[in-house]
PDB file of C-alpha atoms and ligand atoms in Angstrom:
ATOM      1  CA  MET A   1     -11.274  26.301   6.964  1.00  0.00           C
ATOM      2  CA  SER A   2      -9.272  23.223   6.591  1.00  0.00           C
ATOM      3  CA  LYS A   3      -7.350  23.706   2.707  1.00  0.00           C
ATOM      4  CA  LYS A   4      -8.900  20.614   0.743  1.00  0.00           C
ATOM      5  CA  VAL A   5      -7.040  18.071  -0.082  1.00  0.00           C
ATOM      6  CA  LEU A   6      -5.600  17.812  -3.480  1.00  0.00           C
ATOM      7  CA  LEU A   7      -3.953  14.917  -4.785  1.00  0.00           C
ATOM      8  CA  SER A   8      -1.656  13.578  -8.109  1.00  0.00           C
ATOM      9  CA  GLY A   9      -0.488   9.747  -8.887  1.00  0.00           C
ATOM     10  CA  ILE A  10       2.667   9.779 -10.662  1.00  0.00           C
ATOM     11  CA  GLN A  11       4.241   7.762 -12.864  1.00  0.00           C
ATOM     12  CA  PRO A  12       8.209   6.744 -12.543  1.00  0.00           C
ATOM     13  CA  SER A  13       8.918   6.907 -15.905  1.00  0.00           C
ATOM     14  CA  GLY A  14      12.060   8.843 -15.698  1.00  0.00           C
ATOM     15  CA  LEU A  15      13.661  11.576 -17.445  1.00  0.00           C
ATOM     16  CA  PRO A  16      11.461  13.868 -17.479  1.00  0.00           C
ATOM     17  CA  HIS A  17      11.250  17.217 -20.400  1.00  0.00           C
ATOM     18  CA  ILE A  18      10.305  20.574 -20.128  1.00  0.00           C
ATOM     19  CA  GLY A  19       6.955  19.761 -21.695  1.00  0.00           C
ATOM     20  CA  ASN A  20       5.976  17.121 -18.452  1.00  0.00           C
ATOM     21  CA  TYR A  21       7.709  20.689 -16.330  1.00  0.00           C
ATOM     22  CA  PHE A  22       5.416  23.532 -18.149  1.00  0.00           C
ATOM     23  CA  GLY A  23       1.945  21.146 -17.952  1.00  0.00           C
ATOM     24  CA  MET A  24       1.368  19.423 -15.027  1.00  0.00           C
ATOM     25  CA  MET A  25       4.770  19.940 -12.637  1.00  0.00           C
ATOM     26  CA  LYS A  26       4.712  23.820 -12.607  1.00  0.00           C
ATOM     27  CA  GLN A  27       1.450  23.663 -11.379  1.00  0.00           C
ATOM     28  CA  LEU A  28       1.469  20.813  -8.939  1.00  0.00           C
ATOM     29  CA  LEU A  29       4.814  22.645  -7.390  1.00  0.00           C
ATOM     30  CA  ALA A  30       2.242  26.149  -7.138  1.00  0.00           C
ATOM     31  CA  ASP A  31      -0.296  23.880  -5.310  1.00  0.00           C
ATOM     32  CA  GLN A  32       1.602  23.188  -2.231  1.00  0.00           C
ATOM     33  CA  ASP A  33       0.873  25.852  -0.484  1.00  0.00           C
ATOM     34  CA  GLN A  34      -3.130  26.556  -1.330  1.00  0.00           C
ATOM     35  CA  TYR A  35      -4.461  22.840  -0.100  1.00  0.00           C
ATOM     36  CA  ASP A  36      -3.352  19.706   1.349  1.00  0.00           C
ATOM     37  CA  VAL A  37      -1.080  17.467  -0.745  1.00  0.00           C
ATOM     38  CA  TYR A  38      -0.645  13.762  -1.197  1.00  0.00           C
ATOM     39  CA  VAL A  39       2.039  13.186  -3.731  1.00  0.00           C
ATOM     40  CA  LEU A  40       2.541   9.423  -4.863  1.00  0.00           C
ATOM     41  CA  ILE A  41       4.158   7.460  -6.913  1.00  0.00           C
ATOM     42  CA  VAL A  42       1.954   5.158  -8.707  1.00  0.00           C
ATOM     43  CA  ASP A  43       4.855   2.271  -8.909  1.00  0.00           C
ATOM     44  CA  TYR A  44       2.108  -0.562  -8.645  1.00  0.00           C
ATOM     45  CA  HIS A  45       0.645   1.688 -11.765  1.00  0.00           C
ATOM     46  CA  ALA A  46       3.818   1.358 -13.261  1.00  0.00           C
ATOM     47  CA  LEU A  47       4.492  -2.094 -13.047  1.00  0.00           C
ATOM     48  CA  LYS A  48       2.043  -2.917 -16.286  1.00  0.00           C
ATOM     49  CA  SER A  49       5.107  -1.142 -18.326  1.00  0.00           C
ATOM     50  CA  ILE A  50       8.281  -0.654 -16.210  1.00  0.00           C
ATOM     51  CA  LYS A  51       9.201  -5.052 -16.432  1.00  0.00           C
ATOM     52  CA  THR A  52      12.441  -4.994 -14.352  1.00  0.00           C
ATOM     53  CA  GLY A  53      12.598  -4.588 -10.991  1.00  0.00           C
ATOM     54  CA  ARG A  54      16.565  -2.909 -11.715  1.00  0.00           C
ATOM     55  CA  GLU A  55      14.499   0.308 -14.003  1.00  0.00           C
ATOM     56  CA  MET A  56      11.330   0.068 -11.105  1.00  0.00           C
ATOM     57  CA  SER A  57      13.731   1.129  -8.747  1.00  0.00           C
ATOM     58  CA  GLU A  58      15.954   3.503 -10.423  1.00  0.00           C
ATOM     59  CA  ASN A  59      13.055   5.737 -11.127  1.00  0.00           C
ATOM     60  CA  ILE A  60      11.988   5.512  -8.283  1.00  0.00           C
ATOM     61  CA  LYS A  61      15.050   7.378  -6.897  1.00  0.00           C
ATOM     62  CA  ALA A  62      15.043   9.907 -10.221  1.00  0.00           C
ATOM     63  CA  VAL A  63      11.424  10.963  -9.281  1.00  0.00           C
ATOM     64  CA  VAL A  64      12.581  12.075  -5.469  1.00  0.00           C
ATOM     65  CA  LEU A  65      15.002  13.251  -6.593  1.00  0.00           C
ATOM     66  CA  ASP A  66      13.447  15.365  -9.533  1.00  0.00           C
ATOM     67  CA  TYR A  67      10.899  16.378  -7.230  1.00  0.00           C
ATOM     68  CA  LEU A  68      12.802  17.502  -4.291  1.00  0.00           C
ATOM     69  CA  ALA A  69      14.988  19.663  -7.194  1.00  0.00           C
ATOM     70  CA  LEU A  70      11.576  21.175  -8.151  1.00  0.00           C
ATOM     71  CA  GLY A  71      11.308  22.338  -4.859  1.00  0.00           C
ATOM     72  CA  LEU A  72       8.398  20.138  -3.145  1.00  0.00           C
ATOM     73  CA  ASP A  73       8.819  21.096   0.064  1.00  0.00           C
ATOM     74  CA  PRO A  74       8.085  17.519   1.922  1.00  0.00           C
ATOM     75  CA  ASN A  75       6.600  19.941   4.791  1.00  0.00           C
ATOM     76  CA  LYS A  76       3.646  20.680   3.190  1.00  0.00           C
ATOM     77  CA  VAL A  77       3.559  18.292   1.231  1.00  0.00           C
ATOM     78  CA  THR A  78       2.787  14.091   2.117  1.00  0.00           C
ATOM     79  CA  PHE A  79       4.780  11.917  -0.425  1.00  0.00           C
ATOM     80  CA  PHE A  80       5.328   9.058  -0.609  1.00  0.00           C
ATOM     81  CA  LYS A  81       5.201   5.921  -2.834  1.00  0.00           C
ATOM     82  CA  GLN A  82       2.061   3.593  -3.475  1.00  0.00           C
ATOM     83  CA  SER A  83       3.567   0.182  -2.775  1.00  0.00           C
ATOM     84  CA  ASP A  84       4.295   1.865   1.028  1.00  0.00           C
ATOM     85  CA  ILE A  85       0.910   1.607   1.610  1.00  0.00           C
ATOM     86  CA  SER A  86      -0.735  -2.190   1.259  1.00  0.00           C
ATOM     87  CA  GLU A  87      -4.263  -0.176   2.350  1.00  0.00           C
ATOM     88  CA  HIS A  88      -4.737   1.208  -1.615  1.00  0.00           C
ATOM     89  CA  THR A  89      -4.595  -2.845  -3.015  1.00  0.00           C
ATOM     90  CA  GLU A  90      -6.771  -3.761  -0.534  1.00  0.00           C
ATOM     91  CA  LEU A  91      -9.495  -0.954  -0.981  1.00  0.00           C
ATOM     92  CA  CYS A  92      -8.687  -2.012  -5.145  1.00  0.00           C
ATOM     93  CA  TRP A  93      -9.626  -5.529  -4.194  1.00  0.00           C
ATOM     94  CA  ILE A  94     -13.622  -4.491  -2.163  1.00  0.00           C
ATOM     95  CA  PHE A  95     -14.318  -1.546  -5.219  1.00  0.00           C
ATOM     96  CA  ASP A  96     -13.378  -5.797  -7.648  1.00  0.00           C
ATOM     97  CA  ASN A  97     -16.408  -6.887  -6.393  1.00  0.00           C
ATOM     98  CA  ILE A  98     -18.862  -3.554  -7.243  1.00  0.00           C
ATOM     99  CA  THR A  99     -17.111  -3.186 -10.646  1.00  0.00           C
ATOM    100  CA  THR A 100     -18.422  -4.676 -13.292  1.00  0.00           C
ATOM    101  CA  MET A 101     -16.195  -6.362 -16.426  1.00  0.00           C
ATOM    102  CA  PRO A 102     -18.920  -4.078 -19.016  1.00  0.00           C
ATOM    103  CA  TYR A 103     -17.818  -0.535 -16.751  1.00  0.00           C
ATOM    104  CA  LEU A 104     -14.370  -0.891 -17.046  1.00  0.00           C
ATOM    105  CA  MET A 105     -14.330  -2.003 -20.586  1.00  0.00           C
ATOM    106  CA  ARG A 106     -16.234   1.419 -22.158  1.00  0.00           C
ATOM    107  CA  ALA A 107     -13.096   2.616 -20.006  1.00  0.00           C
ATOM    108  CA  HIS A 108     -10.844   4.978 -23.233  1.00  0.00           C
ATOM    109  CA  ALA A 109      -7.533   3.579 -21.601  1.00  0.00           C
ATOM    110  CA  PHE A 110      -8.486  -0.674 -22.043  1.00  0.00           C
ATOM    111  CA  LYS A 111     -10.078   0.174 -25.582  1.00  0.00           C
ATOM    112  CA  ASP A 112      -6.707   1.554 -27.222  1.00  0.00           C
ATOM    113  CA  ALA A 113      -4.797  -0.897 -25.203  1.00  0.00           C
ATOM    114  CA  GLU A 114      -6.889  -4.094 -26.733  1.00  0.00           C
ATOM    115  CA  ALA A 115      -6.840  -1.876 -30.284  1.00  0.00           C
ATOM    116  CA  LYS A 116      -2.970  -2.886 -29.900  1.00  0.00           C
ATOM    117  CA  ASN A 117      -2.462  -6.300 -28.231  1.00  0.00           C
ATOM    118  CA  LYS A 118      -5.707  -8.249 -27.284  1.00  0.00           C
ATOM    119  CA  GLU A 119      -3.121 -10.042 -24.511  1.00  0.00           C
ATOM    120  CA  ILE A 120      -4.005  -7.244 -22.335  1.00  0.00           C
ATOM    121  CA  ASP A 121      -2.989  -8.323 -18.710  1.00  0.00           C
ATOM    122  CA  VAL A 122      -5.328  -8.117 -15.921  1.00  0.00           C
ATOM    123  CA  GLY A 123      -3.438  -4.682 -14.130  1.00  0.00           C
ATOM    124  CA  THR A 124      -4.122  -3.083 -17.677  1.00  0.00           C
ATOM    125  CA  PHE A 125      -7.437  -3.421 -16.824  1.00  0.00           C
ATOM    126  CA  ASN A 126      -8.377  -3.137 -13.950  1.00  0.00           C
ATOM    127  CA  TYR A 127      -5.371   0.037 -13.553  1.00  0.00           C
ATOM    128  CA  PRO A 128      -9.149   3.008 -13.019  1.00  0.00           C
ATOM    129  CA  ILE A 129      -9.766   1.205  -9.952  1.00  0.00           C
ATOM    130  CA  LEU A 130      -6.463   0.912  -8.164  1.00  0.00           C
ATOM    131  CA  MET A 131      -5.933   4.120  -9.333  1.00  0.00           C
ATOM    132  CA  ALA A 132      -9.455   5.393  -7.305  1.00  0.00           C
ATOM    133  CA  ALA A 133      -8.837   3.814  -4.457  1.00  0.00           C
ATOM    134  CA  ASP A 134      -5.743   5.933  -3.964  1.00  0.00           C
ATOM    135  CA  ILE A 135      -8.172   8.993  -4.637  1.00  0.00           C
ATOM    136  CA  LEU A 136     -10.234   7.757  -2.430  1.00  0.00           C
ATOM    137  CA  LEU A 137      -8.688   6.381   0.819  1.00  0.00           C
ATOM    138  CA  TYR A 138      -7.182  10.433   1.032  1.00  0.00           C
ATOM    139  CA  SER A 139     -10.772  11.623   0.996  1.00  0.00           C
ATOM    140  CA  ALA A 140      -9.096  13.848  -2.428  1.00  0.00           C
ATOM    141  CA  ASP A 141     -11.266  16.366  -3.805  1.00  0.00           C
ATOM    142  CA  ILE A 142      -8.712  17.827  -6.031  1.00  0.00           C
ATOM    143  CA  ILE A 143      -7.725  16.001  -9.179  1.00  0.00           C
ATOM    144  CA  PRO A 144      -5.779  17.225 -11.161  1.00  0.00           C
ATOM    145  CA  VAL A 145      -4.726  16.019 -14.433  1.00  0.00           C
ATOM    146  CA  GLY A 146      -4.553  15.907 -18.109  1.00  0.00           C
ATOM    147  CA  ALA A 147      -7.562  15.678 -20.710  1.00  0.00           C
ATOM    148  CA  ASP A 148      -6.198  12.034 -21.371  1.00  0.00           C
ATOM    149  CA  GLN A 149      -6.995  10.604 -17.578  1.00  0.00           C
ATOM    150  CA  LYS A 150     -10.375  12.848 -16.705  1.00  0.00           C
ATOM    151  CA  GLN A 151     -12.028   9.611 -17.732  1.00  0.00           C
ATOM    152  CA  HIS A 152     -10.182   8.245 -14.632  1.00  0.00           C
ATOM    153  CA  VAL A 153     -11.351  10.420 -12.371  1.00  0.00           C
ATOM    154  CA  GLU A 154     -14.604   9.883 -13.147  1.00  0.00           C
ATOM    155  CA  ILE A 155     -14.682   6.304 -12.954  1.00  0.00           C
ATOM    156  CA  ALA A 156     -13.138   7.040  -9.031  1.00  0.00           C
ATOM    157  CA  ARG A 157     -16.347   8.846  -8.841  1.00  0.00           C
ATOM    158  CA  ASP A 158     -18.517   6.392 -10.010  1.00  0.00           C
ATOM    159  CA  THR A 159     -17.296   3.616  -7.416  1.00  0.00           C
ATOM    160  CA  ALA A 160     -16.952   5.978  -4.735  1.00  0.00           C
ATOM    161  CA  GLU A 161     -20.490   6.421  -4.861  1.00  0.00           C
ATOM    162  CA  LYS A 162     -21.560   3.040  -5.664  1.00  0.00           C
ATOM    163  CA  PHE A 163     -19.590   2.151  -2.438  1.00  0.00           C
ATOM    164  CA  ASN A 164     -21.965   4.988  -0.247  1.00  0.00           C
ATOM    165  CA  ARG A 165     -24.996   3.292  -2.355  1.00  0.00           C
ATOM    166  CA  ILE A 166     -24.491  -0.075  -0.800  1.00  0.00           C
ATOM    167  CA  TYR A 167     -22.399   0.139   2.637  1.00  0.00           C
ATOM    168  CA  GLY A 168     -23.828   4.022   3.525  1.00  0.00           C
ATOM    169  CA  LYS A 169     -21.821   7.059   2.636  1.00  0.00           C
ATOM    170  CA  THR A 170     -17.687   6.251   3.919  1.00  0.00           C
ATOM    171  CA  PHE A 171     -16.476   8.185   0.382  1.00  0.00           C
ATOM    172  CA  LYS A 172     -15.973  11.587  -0.798  1.00  0.00           C
ATOM    173  CA  LEU A 173     -16.393  12.858  -4.321  1.00  0.00           C
ATOM    174  CA  PRO A 174     -13.603  13.607  -6.165  1.00  0.00           C
ATOM    175  CA  GLU A 175     -13.041  16.257  -9.182  1.00  0.00           C
ATOM    176  CA  ALA A 176     -11.612  16.234 -11.690  1.00  0.00           C
ATOM    177  CA  LEU A 177      -9.557  19.664 -12.711  1.00  0.00           C
ATOM    178  CA  ILE A 178      -8.421  20.039 -15.825  1.00  0.00           C
ATOM    179  CA  VAL A 179      -4.436  20.736 -17.022  1.00  0.00           C
ATOM    180  CA  LYS A 180      -4.287  22.768 -19.798  1.00  0.00           C
ATOM    181  CA  ASP A 181      -1.926  20.013 -21.692  1.00  0.00           C
ATOM    182  CA  VAL A 182       0.634  23.373 -22.048  1.00  0.00           C
ATOM    183  CA  ALA A 183       3.087  20.197 -22.913  1.00  0.00           C
ATOM    184  CA  VAL A 184       1.382  20.106 -26.667  1.00  0.00           C
ATOM    185  CA  VAL A 185       4.744  22.435 -26.916  1.00  0.00           C
ATOM    186  CA  PRO A 186       6.419  21.453 -29.719  1.00  0.00           C
ATOM    187  CA  GLY A 187       9.726  18.712 -29.436  1.00  0.00           C
ATOM    188  CA  THR A 188      12.811  19.398 -31.897  1.00  0.00           C
ATOM    189  CA  ASP A 189      11.080  17.704 -34.864  1.00  0.00           C
ATOM    190  CA  GLY A 190       7.234  19.887 -34.843  1.00  0.00           C
ATOM    191  CA  ARG A 191       5.336  17.318 -33.298  1.00  0.00           C
ATOM    192  CA  LYS A 192       4.112  17.114 -29.643  1.00  0.00           C
ATOM    193  CA  MET A 193       7.496  16.697 -27.335  1.00  0.00           C
ATOM    194  CA  SER A 194       6.893  13.122 -25.792  1.00  0.00           C
ATOM    195  CA  LYS A 195       9.927  11.004 -24.522  1.00  0.00           C
ATOM    196  CA  SER A 196       8.171   8.021 -26.982  1.00  0.00           C
ATOM    197  CA  TYR A 197       9.545  10.065 -30.143  1.00  0.00           C
ATOM    198  CA  GLY A 198      12.997  11.154 -29.301  1.00  0.00           C
ATOM    199  CA  ASN A 199      12.077  14.852 -29.531  1.00  0.00           C
ATOM    200  CA  THR A 200      11.859  16.151 -25.776  1.00  0.00           C
ATOM    201  CA  ILE A 201      14.626  18.746 -24.033  1.00  0.00           C
ATOM    202  CA  PRO A 202      15.319  17.367 -20.883  1.00  0.00           C
ATOM    203  CA  LEU A 203      14.071  18.921 -17.370  1.00  0.00           C
ATOM    204  CA  PHE A 204      17.882  18.850 -16.096  1.00  0.00           C
ATOM    205  CA  ALA A 205      19.779  18.469 -19.337  1.00  0.00           C
ATOM    206  CA  GLU A 206      23.525  19.272 -19.669  1.00  0.00           C
ATOM    207  CA  TYR A 207      24.521  22.461 -21.058  1.00  0.00           C
ATOM    208  CA  ASP A 208      25.697  20.695 -24.284  1.00  0.00           C
ATOM    209  CA  GLU A 209      22.749  18.362 -23.978  1.00  0.00           C
ATOM    210  CA  ILE A 210      20.450  21.845 -24.310  1.00  0.00           C
ATOM    211  CA  LYS A 211      22.719  23.382 -27.370  1.00  0.00           C
ATOM    212  CA  LYS A 212      23.017  19.644 -29.305  1.00  0.00           C
ATOM    213  CA  ALA A 213      18.657  19.675 -28.911  1.00  0.00           C
ATOM    214  CA  VAL A 214      17.706  23.199 -30.286  1.00  0.00           C
ATOM    215  CA  MET A 215      20.399  23.055 -32.747  1.00  0.00           C
ATOM    216  CA  SER A 216      18.742  19.998 -33.670  1.00  0.00           C
ATOM    217  CA  ILE A 217      14.833  21.731 -34.444  1.00  0.00           C
ATOM    218  CA  VAL A 218      13.327  21.727 -37.724  1.00  0.00           C
ATOM    219  CA  THR A 219      13.201  25.159 -39.176  1.00  0.00           C
ATOM    220  CA  ASP A 220      11.255  25.896 -42.659  1.00  0.00           C
ATOM    221  CA  SER A 221      13.381  27.623 -44.616  1.00  0.00           C
ATOM    222  CA  GLY A 222      11.100  30.654 -45.212  1.00  0.00           C
ATOM    223  CA  GLU A 223      12.631  33.730 -43.487  1.00  0.00           C
ATOM    224  CA  GLY A 224       9.500  34.348 -40.815  1.00  0.00           C
ATOM    225  CA  ILE A 225       9.345  33.486 -37.416  1.00  0.00           C
ATOM    226  CA  PRO A 226      10.666  29.672 -36.607  1.00  0.00           C
ATOM    227  CA  LYS A 227       7.635  28.533 -35.035  1.00  0.00           C
ATOM    228  CA  ASN A 228       9.218  25.415 -32.760  1.00  0.00           C
ATOM    229  CA  VAL A 229      11.634  27.907 -31.934  1.00  0.00           C
ATOM    230  CA  TYR A 230       9.555  30.181 -30.828  1.00  0.00           C
ATOM    231  CA  ALA A 231       7.261  28.226 -29.054  1.00  0.00           C
ATOM    232  CA  ILE A 232       9.254  26.825 -26.771  1.00  0.00           C
ATOM    233  CA  HIS A 233      11.390  29.287 -26.534  1.00  0.00           C
ATOM    234  CA  ASN A 234       7.662  31.009 -24.934  1.00  0.00           C
ATOM    235  CA  LEU A 235       6.906  28.407 -22.863  1.00  0.00           C
ATOM    236  CA  LEU A 236      10.464  30.537 -20.726  1.00  0.00           C
ATOM    237  CA  ARG A 237       8.834  34.943 -21.220  1.00  0.00           C
ATOM    238  CA  PRO A 238       6.268  35.862 -22.825  1.00  0.00           C
ATOM    239  CA  ALA A 239       4.862  36.547 -26.314  1.00  0.00           C
ATOM    240  CA  SER A 240       5.302  40.472 -25.265  1.00  0.00           C
ATOM    241  CA  GLU A 241       8.872  40.551 -24.679  1.00  0.00           C
ATOM    242  CA  LEU A 242       9.936  37.843 -27.298  1.00  0.00           C
ATOM    243  CA  LEU A 243       7.786  39.051 -30.844  1.00  0.00           C
ATOM    244  CA  PRO A 244       9.761  42.166 -31.240  1.00  0.00           C
ATOM    245  CA  ILE A 245      12.768  40.433 -30.459  1.00  0.00           C
ATOM    246  CA  TYR A 246      11.501  37.093 -33.579  1.00  0.00           C
ATOM    247  CA  GLU A 247      10.250  40.170 -34.960  1.00  0.00           C
ATOM    248  CA  SER A 248      13.594  42.196 -35.451  1.00  0.00           C
ATOM    249  CA  LYS A 249      15.765  38.952 -35.897  1.00  0.00           C
ATOM    250  CA  ALA A 250      13.328  37.207 -38.518  1.00  0.00           C
ATOM    251  CA  GLY A 251      14.916  34.711 -40.118  1.00  0.00           C
ATOM    252  CA  LYS A 252      18.526  34.716 -37.921  1.00  0.00           C
ATOM    253  CA  TYR A 253      17.902  31.157 -36.870  1.00  0.00           C
ATOM    254  CA  LYS A 254      20.742  30.697 -36.191  1.00  0.00           C
ATOM    255  CA  GLU A 255      21.275  33.288 -33.410  1.00  0.00           C
ATOM    256  CA  LEU A 256      17.736  32.771 -32.214  1.00  0.00           C
ATOM    257  CA  LYS A 257      18.705  29.507 -31.244  1.00  0.00           C
ATOM    258  CA  GLU A 258      22.076  30.327 -29.910  1.00  0.00           C
ATOM    259  CA  LEU A 259      19.668  33.574 -27.868  1.00  0.00           C
ATOM    260  CA  LEU A 260      17.085  30.280 -26.746  1.00  0.00           C
ATOM    261  CA  ILE A 261      20.219  28.262 -25.796  1.00  0.00           C
ATOM    262  CA  GLY A 262      21.141  31.031 -23.248  1.00  0.00           C
ATOM    263  CA  ASP A 263      17.381  31.073 -21.715  1.00  0.00           C
ATOM    264  CA  LEU A 264      17.126  27.663 -21.567  1.00  0.00           C
ATOM    265  CA  GLU A 265      20.549  27.389 -19.591  1.00  0.00           C
ATOM    266  CA  LYS A 266      19.756  29.733 -16.851  1.00  0.00           C
ATOM    267  CA  PHE A 267      16.354  27.951 -16.272  1.00  0.00           C
ATOM    268  CA  ILE A 268      17.712  24.615 -16.032  1.00  0.00           C
ATOM    269  CA  ALA A 269      21.282  25.143 -14.783  1.00  0.00           C
ATOM    270  CA  PRO A 270      19.872  26.399 -11.434  1.00  0.00           C
ATOM    271  CA  LEU A 271      17.211  23.171 -10.898  1.00  0.00           C
ATOM    272  CA  ARG A 272      20.254  20.947 -12.205  1.00  0.00           C
ATOM    273  CA  GLU A 273      21.784  21.945  -9.676  1.00  0.00           C
ATOM    274  CA  LYS A 274      20.068  21.335  -7.345  1.00  0.00           C
ATOM    275  CA  ARG A 275      19.421  17.880  -8.386  1.00  0.00           C
ATOM    276  CA  LYS A 276      23.491  17.091  -8.557  1.00  0.00           C
ATOM    277  CA  GLU A 277      22.862  18.410  -5.028  1.00  0.00           C
ATOM    278  CA  TYR A 278      19.919  15.263  -3.362  1.00  0.00           C
ATOM    279  CA  GLU A 279      21.985  12.704  -5.254  1.00  0.00           C
ATOM    280  CA  LYS A 280      24.901  12.725  -3.483  1.00  0.00           C
ATOM    281  CA  ASP A 281      22.910  11.743  -0.800  1.00  0.00           C
ATOM    282  CA  ILE A 282      20.026   9.311  -2.076  1.00  0.00           C
ATOM    283  CA  PRO A 283      19.096   7.840   1.265  1.00  0.00           C
ATOM    284  CA  LYS A 284      18.628  11.235   2.642  1.00  0.00           C
ATOM    285  CA  ALA A 285      16.099  11.239  -0.753  1.00  0.00           C
ATOM    286  CA  LEU A 286      14.656   7.915   0.106  1.00  0.00           C
ATOM    287  CA  ALA A 287      13.883   9.066   3.857  1.00  0.00           C
ATOM    288  CA  ILE A 288      12.524  11.906   3.092  1.00  0.00           C
ATOM    289  CA  LEU A 289       9.134   8.937   1.038  1.00  0.00           C
ATOM    290  CA  LYS A 290       9.577   7.488   3.533  1.00  0.00           C
ATOM    291  CA  ALA A 291       8.597   9.016   6.282  1.00  0.00           C
ATOM    292  CA  GLY A 292       5.666  10.756   3.859  1.00  0.00           C
ATOM    293  CA  GLY A 293       4.416   7.567   3.841  1.00  0.00           C
ATOM    294  CA  GLU A 294       4.241   7.191   7.264  1.00  0.00           C
ATOM    295  CA  LYS A 295       2.132  10.304   6.791  1.00  0.00           C
ATOM    296  CA  ALA A 296      -0.041   8.185   4.241  1.00  0.00           C
ATOM    297  CA  LYS A 297      -0.117   5.611   6.303  1.00  0.00           C
ATOM    298  CA  ALA A 298      -2.026   6.362   8.910  1.00  0.00           C
ATOM    299  CA  VAL A 299      -4.802   8.868   7.226  1.00  0.00           C
ATOM    300  CA  ALA A 300      -5.488   5.620   4.771  1.00  0.00           C
ATOM    301  CA  SER A 301      -5.259   2.905   7.562  1.00  0.00           C
ATOM    302  CA  ALA A 302      -8.164   4.733   9.284  1.00  0.00           C
ATOM    303  CA  LYS A 303     -10.157   5.089   6.251  1.00  0.00           C
ATOM    304  CA  MET A 304      -9.856   1.595   5.515  1.00  0.00           C
ATOM    305  CA  ASP A 305     -10.541   0.509   8.962  1.00  0.00           C
ATOM    306  CA  GLU A 306     -14.052   2.196   8.059  1.00  0.00           C
ATOM    307  CA  VAL A 307     -14.018   0.507   4.799  1.00  0.00           C
ATOM    308  CA  ARG A 308     -14.197  -2.846   6.681  1.00  0.00           C
ATOM    309  CA  GLU A 309     -16.030  -1.927   9.409  1.00  0.00           C
ATOM    310  CA  LYS A 310     -18.845  -1.108   6.405  1.00  0.00           C
ATOM    311  CA  VAL A 311     -18.147  -4.354   5.071  1.00  0.00           C
ATOM    312  CA  GLY A 312     -18.478  -6.416   8.044  1.00  0.00           C
ATOM    313  CA  VAL A 313     -15.011  -7.231   8.086  1.00  0.00           C
ATOM    314  CA  LYS A 314     -14.578  -5.677  11.539  1.00  0.00           C
ATOM    315  CA  VAL A 315     -15.395  -8.564  14.399  1.00  0.00           C
ATOM    316  CA  TYR A 316     -13.312  -7.376  16.747  1.00  0.00           C
TER     317      TYR A 316
HETATM  318  N1  LIG B 401      -3.698   7.814 -14.454  1.00  0.00           N
HETATM  319  C1  LIG B 401      -2.859   8.795 -14.088  1.00  0.00           C
HETATM  320  C2  LIG B 401      -1.705   8.234 -15.085  1.00  0.00           C
HETATM  321  O1  LIG B 401      -1.120   7.739 -16.043  1.00  0.00           O
HETATM  322  C3  LIG B 401      -2.049   8.533 -12.678  1.00  0.00           C
HETATM  323  C4  LIG B 401      -2.553   8.537 -11.485  1.00  0.00           C
HETATM  324  C5  LIG B 401      -2.486   7.156 -10.822  1.00  0.00           C
HETATM  325  C6  LIG B 401      -2.678   9.062 -10.634  1.00  0.00           C
HETATM  326  N2  LIG B 401      -3.241   7.480  -9.353  1.00  0.00           N
HETATM  327  C7  LIG B 401      -3.785   8.217  -9.487  1.00  0.00           C
HETATM  328  C8  LIG B 401      -3.552  10.365 -11.198  1.00  0.00           C
HETATM  329  C9  LIG B 401      -4.312   9.016  -9.025  1.00  0.00           C
HETATM  330  C10 LIG B 401      -4.081  11.286 -10.286  1.00  0.00           C
HETATM  331  C11 LIG B 401      -4.400  10.257  -8.907  1.00  0.00           C
HETATM  332  O2  LIG B 401      -0.602   9.650 -15.006  1.00  0.00           O
END
């Protein structure tokens, strides 16, 4: 039996932190053997928030280096970027013509964006339809997402069903696989670790950055276990190992932090070094992405050919 297709879209948003890693990224890398995996950098989606060309290109390059350094194997995974495959935007347009405005207006992401900014752009409104195209072009079975993206996968399903109903069976219905939000790891200030709060530990941090971040972790002044330090530490070591240490060193925050710095450095250093290796030859890393695009193109263009035939524009 052939493997199921798993597809994941990654935002080129720059500088991943350890919360990102222990959520989606680690899971995705573990899935490389079990599934036929597609990983695409969703640069056209990112246009909604990245408005300078320079930042866009830098972020694309950075995310390629990040994933290669983490061990994404381009022989197993079709690793590419969305903008290399014009079929994504083409299919999005076709879907736009079977999608109603009231339907898209029910999307949470749209409602949130609208609540904050009335001058919402069309790209943001149409975001879920481009995402549906990303998914459906590759006949993906499984879409690993955080809970916040579940509705988008449902929109992709609805869109597939609607197209199939109107034009005849063409698309496979995808399913969301909800990846538990391990990223509810506290940041250094105790709030959720998030770039927007500036409370992260970067995944490829230098030793000094690790040290500075850990030393700044907020602890209450009690005698017990510093819970923010512990929660971050618990990503690296199981409770069975960690609890006895924390219990025997209760109240000794500085010592516990030093222990965490040591463990973080042990975990991060090899990744950081690998990333530096890839960084020495960026054209080579980009050639990997480009080759992935060629593989993806073959699949996407075959599907698109079928779609053109179904909607009747294929007259020769
Ligand atoms: N919307 C996703 C996010 O913000 C990114 C994304 C775009 C995606 N296309 C996708 C995720 C296709 C999975 C499948 O994280």
